[in-house]
Amino acid sequence: MIRLMTGRHSLNIHGSIVSIVSFLFWILSALISNSASAASATSPEAADAVEITYEIEVRIDPVAHSIEGRSVIMANSSEELTLVLGRRFGVLSAQVNGTSLGPAASMGKVRAWRVFNEKGLPRRIEVRWRGELTPLDTSLDHAQTLGRDEPASGEAGTFLPDSSGWYPYIAGKLASYRVSIELPPGQRAIVPGRLVEESESADGYRAHFEFLAPTGGIDLMAGPYSVETRTMRGTGGKPIQLRTYFHPQLADLALGYLDSVKGYIDLYESWIGEYPFTEFSVVSSPTPTGFGMPTLTYLGTEVLRLPFIRYTSLGHEVLHNWWGNGVYPDYAHGNWSEGLTTFMADYAYKERENPEAALDMRRGWLRDFAALSSGQDAPLSTFTSRTHGATQIVGYNKSAMVFLMLRDMLGRETFDRALQAFWQDQRFHIASWMDLQRAFEVASGKDLSIFFDQWLTRGGAPVIRIAEAGRAKPGGSAAAGHHRVKVTLEQAEPAYRLSVPVAVRTAGGEEFHTLDLEKTRQVFTLDVSAQPLQVTLDPDLRLFRRLMPDEAPPILRQVMVDRTAATILLPESGDVHSTAGTLAEKLQHRTPTLASGTETPPAVPTLVIGLEEQVDAWLARHRLPARPDVVRGKGSAQAWTVSRPDGVTLAVISARDIASLAALTRPLPHYGRQSYVIFNGSKVIGRGAWPTRAPMVKLD
Ligand SMILES: [Zn+2]
């Protein structure tokens, strides 16, 4: 079974902007696609033989919020097909080989027809439809834009997501397409693919696009764009058209974006292989959204103005043209593309910056993972796409770290060679984690089944500790000045097979060793060159593991992502209460589970919100640590975490007055990685994480 929506990737801007992909639609579509077509679509061969093509003509009027279209679908396959169109549109005619398709069945937001095979002939399906689009609402935030799955249109912009059913499509099938779009003068439109031709006259704008590789769906964007174009030469001199479709107020950013896109295409062509398309466009959106699709990325105007986007998210979205939109993940068996893209974009940029920046990113990932409650740390093989914070922590971060461990094990050269071969073999195919494993096995000549099996099918993470460490007598034949350390490592049952980095500090400096741990308790003897003083476990955090309490001091995100977290609002009613409630809801992306402020705090992670005096009184009453010195008396509002004596995390938000509390609603959700944040109004004036300590044993 394949995913029916496009290879659209939601962009991560601060880690807290969360996408909501319509699973309802996915499930519905999976139900109505018959099992025969679903099975054939999972084989890579199915992606090669183009069985379905769409020839779509649409006319859109953003002022009248209307769409009118005609589509001819050619199907070369002989099985029964399901034809789907959004229910909000009126069908003017629907025919297969000249015969009316009759009434459709209604299922949620879509209508569906079963299209039977007639004597095995290729089928020509023609549909004419017309309807209203939802007026564009620019006040929506990212999550709302994504969650709506509605075709929205207005003078400032039009976005017709594939999942809205804005054009008739065959469920469960990849298809190639040609799309002609007509708009009033001044408007420009784009869909993923090659811009074949365009024209503008007093009557309006027309553009014709084609996408000839089989793909999963079509998103359409339009707006009052000014377009900048630049041609670059890719591998072998192939011309690649780079464009910005920007609202006029962003015109001065266009050249910078074009430069950056060229840089990323050069980088990934030399690293992986030829860019698979003929263009790449950066398209601005009037709503604060972020998507990646084949050949383009669609970003909110405010997002595009953020200076770091060009250096982070843009590269991630360009890379998705290889991983995700060039090779399609086999969603039924887990989406590997977000982890690999995070590793080769976001993480790679940190590595290029300096080792400290890369370490910071790994530490952030492991801390976020430590903040998950059990049950949220699902196996990687179950990740399909990001729906909330917890799925990102697994599907993006854990996955990226698995690729890091694999590269540490195989070496950079072998690792890159495997990816290049994977790209050569799987371009425009559906590929699974198994296919990736095979590519790495062929390149390295190693059996990697245990590695992939434990990291993909097991939830959670290994917990490793140094059970004992001590000096040992060197062997009888050892030369003078020779020293030995005995280290006993322990891990929980069932044992992972791990290469555990260990640092031994000696009188002569730091020495690094890798211990091959495969049992729950194992003793290692290490030769070192000077008097050993101290042994530290995985000091650079290169291993995906559950951090020890000292390594993972509490951060604000714990009460944000943990579904069991409780919230205490001080006081129990009134204006402050409702402002605090709104803040809690923003932080947790759900209706908070309220607990009483007068009773003993519950035994689950707890968020406490109130004004200064109330918060201080509450902490004192429950014999909890008072406001920490680092935040005391500073700014108009403060948030900090406390690890309670029973190990449970408490996050406290305290404001001087109701206005200072209300000012946190927008910025605070972006600071989940912090242990404390100090605000003046909505401006952050101080923040940080409580200090950490790697698991270490001093030798006496
Ligand atoms: Zn992505």
Short mmCIF file of C-alpha atoms and ligand atoms in Angstrom, two decimals, residues 9 316 320 338 396, ligand 1:
data_model
loop_
_atom_site.label_atom_id
_atom_site.label_comp_id
_atom_site.label_asym_id
_atom_site.label_seq_id
_atom_site.Cartn_x
_atom_site.Cartn_y
_atom_site.Cartn_z
CA HIS A 9 7.01 17.31 3.79
CA HIS A 316 16.44 20.13 4.09
CA HIS A 320 13.92 15.89 -0.11
CA GLU A 338 12.97 12.20 7.28
CA TYR A 396 13.48 12.54 12.58
ZN ZN B 1 11.53 16.68 6.00
#
